[in-house]
Short mmCIF file of C-alpha atoms in Angstrom, two decimals:
data_model
loop_
_atom_site.label_atom_id
_atom_site.label_comp_id
_atom_site.label_asym_id
_atom_site.label_seq_id
_atom_site.Cartn_x
_atom_site.Cartn_y
_atom_site.Cartn_z
CA UNK A 133 -0.23 0.02 0.10
CA UNK A 134 1.10 3.53 -0.72
CA UNK A 135 -0.14 5.36 2.45
CA UNK A 136 -2.36 7.51 0.30
CA UNK A 137 -5.62 7.84 1.44
CA UNK A 138 -8.93 9.26 -0.39
CA UNK A 139 -12.42 9.83 0.91
CA UNK A 140 -14.90 8.87 0.43
CA UNK A 141 -14.92 5.70 -1.42
CA UNK A 142 -18.07 6.01 -3.48
CA UNK A 143 -20.25 9.25 -4.16
CA UNK A 144 -23.56 9.68 -5.74
CA UNK A 145 -24.71 13.38 -6.64
CA UNK A 146 -27.12 14.97 -9.18
CA UNK A 147 -26.33 17.21 -11.96
CA UNK A 148 -25.64 20.81 -10.99
CA UNK A 149 -24.32 19.81 -7.41
CA UNK A 150 -21.14 20.27 -6.14
CA UNK A 151 -19.01 17.87 -4.74
CA UNK A 152 -15.74 17.86 -2.42
CA UNK A 153 -13.33 14.90 -2.57
CA UNK A 154 -10.09 14.59 -0.07
CA UNK A 155 -6.83 13.08 0.03
CA UNK A 156 -4.29 12.27 2.53
CA UNK A 157 -0.54 12.20 1.06
CA UNK A 158 1.92 9.63 1.77
CA UNK A 159 4.23 10.80 4.56
CA UNK A 160 7.09 12.85 3.48
CA UNK A 161 5.61 13.79 -0.03
CA UNK A 162 4.97 17.52 -0.74
CA UNK A 163 3.17 17.09 -4.16
CA UNK A 164 -0.39 16.05 -4.96
CA UNK A 165 -1.84 15.59 -8.38
CA UNK A 166 -5.51 14.67 -9.04
CA UNK A 167 -6.43 12.65 -12.02
CA UNK A 168 -9.85 11.45 -13.50
CA UNK A 169 -10.24 8.34 -14.83
CA UNK A 170 -13.40 7.54 -17.01
CA UNK A 171 -14.15 3.77 -17.32
CA UNK A 172 -11.70 2.11 -19.67
CA UNK A 173 -9.47 4.86 -20.09
CA UNK A 174 -6.37 5.95 -18.48
CA UNK A 175 -6.08 8.49 -15.73
CA UNK A 176 -6.07 12.19 -17.02
CA UNK A 177 -4.32 14.81 -15.41
CA UNK A 178 -6.39 17.55 -13.70
CA UNK A 179 -3.92 19.58 -11.80
CA UNK A 180 -1.09 19.35 -9.04
CA UNK A 181 -0.22 21.23 -5.99
CA UNK A 182 3.34 21.81 -4.56
CA UNK A 183 3.50 23.47 -1.12
CA UNK A 184 0.02 24.57 -1.48
CA UNK A 185 0.05 26.37 -4.64
CA UNK A 186 -1.32 25.17 -7.92
CA UNK A 187 1.57 24.07 -9.79
CA UNK A 188 0.28 22.53 -13.24
CA UNK A 189 -3.18 22.17 -14.67
CA UNK A 190 -4.62 19.76 -17.58
CA UNK A 191 -7.22 20.37 -19.87
CA UNK A 192 -10.20 20.68 -17.14
CA UNK A 193 -12.32 23.79 -16.91
CA UNK A 194 -12.40 25.96 -13.69
CA UNK A 195 -15.38 24.65 -12.17
CA UNK A 196 -12.60 21.92 -11.16
CA UNK A 197 -10.74 23.22 -8.37
CA UNK A 198 -8.46 22.35 -5.47
CA UNK A 199 -6.63 22.80 -2.28
CA UNK A 200 -3.57 21.67 -0.65
CA UNK A 201 -3.23 22.26 3.13
CA UNK A 202 0.16 22.71 5.23
CA UNK A 203 0.08 19.08 6.17
CA UNK A 204 -0.47 18.39 2.39
CA UNK A 205 -3.54 16.69 2.41
CA UNK A 206 -5.49 18.07 -0.51
CA UNK A 207 -9.13 18.74 -1.80
CA UNK A 208 -10.62 18.39 -4.85
CA UNK A 209 -13.87 20.51 -5.69
CA UNK A 210 -16.08 20.07 -8.59
CA UNK A 211 -19.06 22.73 -9.26
CA UNK A 212 -22.04 22.46 -11.47
CA UNK A 213 -21.58 18.55 -11.62
CA UNK A 214 -22.39 17.33 -15.30
CA UNK A 215 -23.11 13.65 -16.05
CA UNK A 216 -19.75 13.32 -17.68
CA UNK A 217 -18.00 13.98 -14.61
CA UNK A 218 -18.88 10.45 -13.54
CA UNK A 219 -15.37 8.60 -13.02
CA UNK A 220 -13.03 7.61 -10.59
CA UNK A 221 -11.07 10.47 -9.17
CA UNK A 222 -7.37 9.82 -8.05
CA UNK A 223 -5.16 11.39 -6.04
CA UNK A 224 -1.54 10.91 -6.35
CA UNK A 225 1.29 12.05 -4.09
CA UNK A 226 4.80 12.42 -5.35
CA UNK A 227 8.41 13.74 -3.63
CA UNK A 228 8.96 16.48 -6.20
CA UNK A 229 7.69 17.26 -9.70
CA UNK A 230 4.30 15.81 -10.67
CA UNK A 231 6.09 13.84 -13.38
CA UNK A 232 7.80 11.85 -11.07
CA UNK A 233 6.49 8.29 -9.71
CA UNK A 234 3.02 8.82 -8.69
CA UNK A 235 1.70 7.06 -5.46
CA UNK A 236 -1.93 6.45 -6.05
CA UNK A 237 -4.58 6.44 -3.83
CA UNK A 238 -7.53 4.15 -3.97
CA UNK A 239 -9.75 6.93 -5.53
CA UNK A 240 -13.26 7.83 -5.28
CA UNK A 241 -15.84 6.73 -7.44
CA UNK A 242 -18.24 9.38 -8.50
CA UNK A 243 -21.74 8.87 -9.90
CA UNK A 244 -23.61 11.79 -11.25
CA UNK A 245 -27.13 11.50 -11.88
CA UNK B 277 -2.33 17.42 -28.16
CA UNK B 278 0.82 15.40 -27.85
CA UNK B 279 -0.57 11.76 -26.73
CA UNK B 280 1.10 8.48 -25.58
CA UNK B 281 -0.33 5.75 -27.61
CA UNK B 282 -0.60 2.23 -26.31
CA UNK B 283 -1.31 -1.12 -27.98
CA UNK B 284 -3.05 -3.37 -27.86
CA UNK B 285 -6.04 -2.23 -26.12
CA UNK B 286 -6.86 -5.73 -25.07
CA UNK B 287 -5.27 -9.11 -24.82
CA UNK B 288 -6.40 -12.17 -24.04
CA UNK B 289 -3.87 -15.22 -22.96
CA UNK B 290 -3.65 -18.69 -22.01
CA UNK B 291 -2.00 -18.91 -18.63
CA UNK B 292 1.70 -19.85 -19.48
CA UNK B 293 1.79 -17.92 -22.55
CA UNK B 294 3.77 -14.64 -23.10
CA UNK B 295 2.23 -11.01 -23.30
CA UNK B 296 3.68 -7.57 -24.93
CA UNK B 297 2.26 -4.00 -24.70
CA UNK B 298 3.79 -1.31 -26.44
CA UNK B 299 3.87 2.28 -25.90
CA UNK B 300 4.75 4.91 -28.64
CA UNK B 301 5.26 8.80 -28.59
CA UNK B 302 5.88 11.38 -31.46
CA UNK B 303 8.32 13.03 -29.36
CA UNK B 304 11.11 12.36 -27.12
CA UNK B 305 10.35 11.36 -23.81
CA UNK B 306 12.68 12.16 -20.80
CA UNK B 307 11.21 9.19 -18.90
CA UNK B 308 8.56 6.42 -19.38
CA UNK B 309 6.98 4.96 -16.28
CA UNK B 310 4.70 1.74 -16.41
CA UNK B 311 1.76 1.27 -14.25
CA UNK B 312 -0.37 -1.62 -13.02
CA UNK B 313 -4.08 -1.43 -12.34
CA UNK B 314 -5.87 -4.33 -11.06
CA UNK B 315 -9.75 -4.58 -11.82
CA UNK B 316 -11.72 -2.50 -9.31
CA UNK B 317 -8.25 -1.14 -8.08
CA UNK B 318 -5.79 2.01 -8.36
CA UNK B 319 -2.50 2.32 -10.68
CA UNK B 320 0.42 0.93 -9.02
CA UNK B 321 3.74 2.03 -9.72
CA UNK B 322 6.04 -0.83 -11.91
CA UNK B 323 8.95 0.86 -12.80
CA UNK B 324 10.52 3.94 -14.69
CA UNK B 325 12.97 3.67 -17.49
CA UNK B 326 15.22 7.06 -18.24
CA UNK B 327 18.06 5.75 -20.36
CA UNK B 328 18.07 5.39 -24.19
CA UNK B 329 18.10 1.75 -24.78
CA UNK B 330 17.45 0.69 -21.12
CA UNK B 331 16.14 -2.43 -20.22
CA UNK B 332 15.01 -3.67 -16.78
CA UNK B 333 13.50 -6.75 -15.43
CA UNK B 334 11.52 -7.48 -12.60
CA UNK B 335 11.10 -11.40 -12.29
CA UNK B 336 9.15 -12.42 -15.18
CA UNK B 337 8.57 -8.62 -16.62
CA UNK B 338 10.81 -7.01 -18.84
CA UNK B 339 10.76 -3.40 -19.76
CA UNK B 340 12.18 -1.75 -22.69
CA UNK B 341 12.90 1.89 -23.45
CA UNK B 342 13.72 2.37 -27.09
CA UNK B 343 17.15 3.84 -28.42
CA UNK B 344 15.17 6.97 -29.53
CA UNK B 345 13.28 7.25 -26.21
CA UNK B 346 9.90 7.58 -28.24
CA UNK B 347 8.80 3.99 -27.50
CA UNK B 348 8.65 1.42 -24.71
CA UNK B 349 7.37 -2.12 -24.15
CA UNK B 350 6.54 -4.55 -21.42
CA UNK B 351 7.02 -8.17 -21.84
CA UNK B 352 5.48 -10.74 -19.66
CA UNK B 353 6.91 -14.20 -19.62
CA UNK B 354 4.64 -17.19 -18.71
CA UNK B 355 1.54 -14.88 -17.73
CA UNK B 356 -0.15 -16.02 -14.63
CA UNK B 357 -3.62 -15.38 -13.23
CA UNK B 358 -2.19 -12.73 -10.98
CA UNK B 359 -0.77 -10.77 -13.86
CA UNK B 360 -4.58 -10.03 -14.89
CA UNK B 361 -5.00 -6.21 -14.75
CA UNK B 362 -4.53 -3.27 -17.00
CA UNK B 363 -0.90 -2.00 -17.91
CA UNK B 364 -0.40 1.56 -18.45
CA UNK B 365 2.48 3.65 -19.84
CA UNK B 366 3.15 7.37 -18.57
CA UNK B 367 5.34 9.93 -19.69
CA UNK B 368 5.73 13.40 -19.19
CA UNK B 369 4.49 15.51 -22.08
CA UNK B 370 4.63 19.21 -22.69
CA UNK B 371 1.27 20.96 -22.60
CA UNK B 372 2.53 23.56 -25.12
CA UNK B 373 4.71 23.87 -27.91
CA UNK B 374 7.26 25.91 -25.69
CA UNK B 375 8.46 22.81 -24.34
CA UNK B 376 7.27 23.39 -20.84
CA UNK B 377 4.12 22.70 -18.53
CA UNK B 378 4.90 19.12 -18.74
CA UNK B 379 1.85 16.96 -17.26
CA UNK B 380 2.33 13.08 -16.88
CA UNK B 381 0.06 11.84 -19.82
CA UNK B 382 -0.99 8.10 -19.54
CA UNK B 383 -1.93 5.72 -22.42
CA UNK B 384 -5.19 4.33 -22.57
CA UNK B 385 -3.86 1.07 -21.13
CA UNK B 386 -3.87 -2.59 -22.20
CA UNK B 387 -6.22 -5.01 -20.45
CA UNK B 388 -4.56 -8.41 -19.91
CA UNK B 389 -6.68 -11.49 -19.00
CA UNK B 390 -5.69 -14.87 -18.52
CA UNK B 391 -7.24 -17.69 -18.95
CA UNK B 392 -6.37 -20.28 -16.28
#
């Protein structure tokens, strides 16, 4: 196990609602990245946080936002949920650059109805 | 945008047969990583390759990085049922033409199923 934890495990929301997903990084890791994985696809990079600041973003709209806290835990917030937001959301921590080895958490399965 | 292409999408083998998945990029990569995701699980890091022509082995798994650092392969010898899962390659790909703002880009993966 990587030591990266995520909550909740599963979540069901309706279109238009807002959701917050949480992640606790592996001890000693100061970088956290969030990925969206649709069924049958590879993880898609959403954004990365390093020392509490966003430090890279993928092709996701502004309604996807995040936070990193002093203890390096992190949140992913998604506003105005759409049906296509249904996916597995993965948090990954790493020692340095977000292109380094990613240690993934178990993920949060989000279903938008 | 720039992508990492992975083939095949699916591979079904009899236990004991070999398996290979390939990863290709149109640009030179600084490194390539391989991950395994079991059904219902999350990606787990397997290995990172950095050097041109690099070959690394982990028991029955052999990883190669091409001489031009544009392609890579993962070969499993004598598959076992425990090898079932999706194998992803991932590489830092620039998000702009300036060669900066890299993001770790995953291939679509190869789903391996093994018939016992």
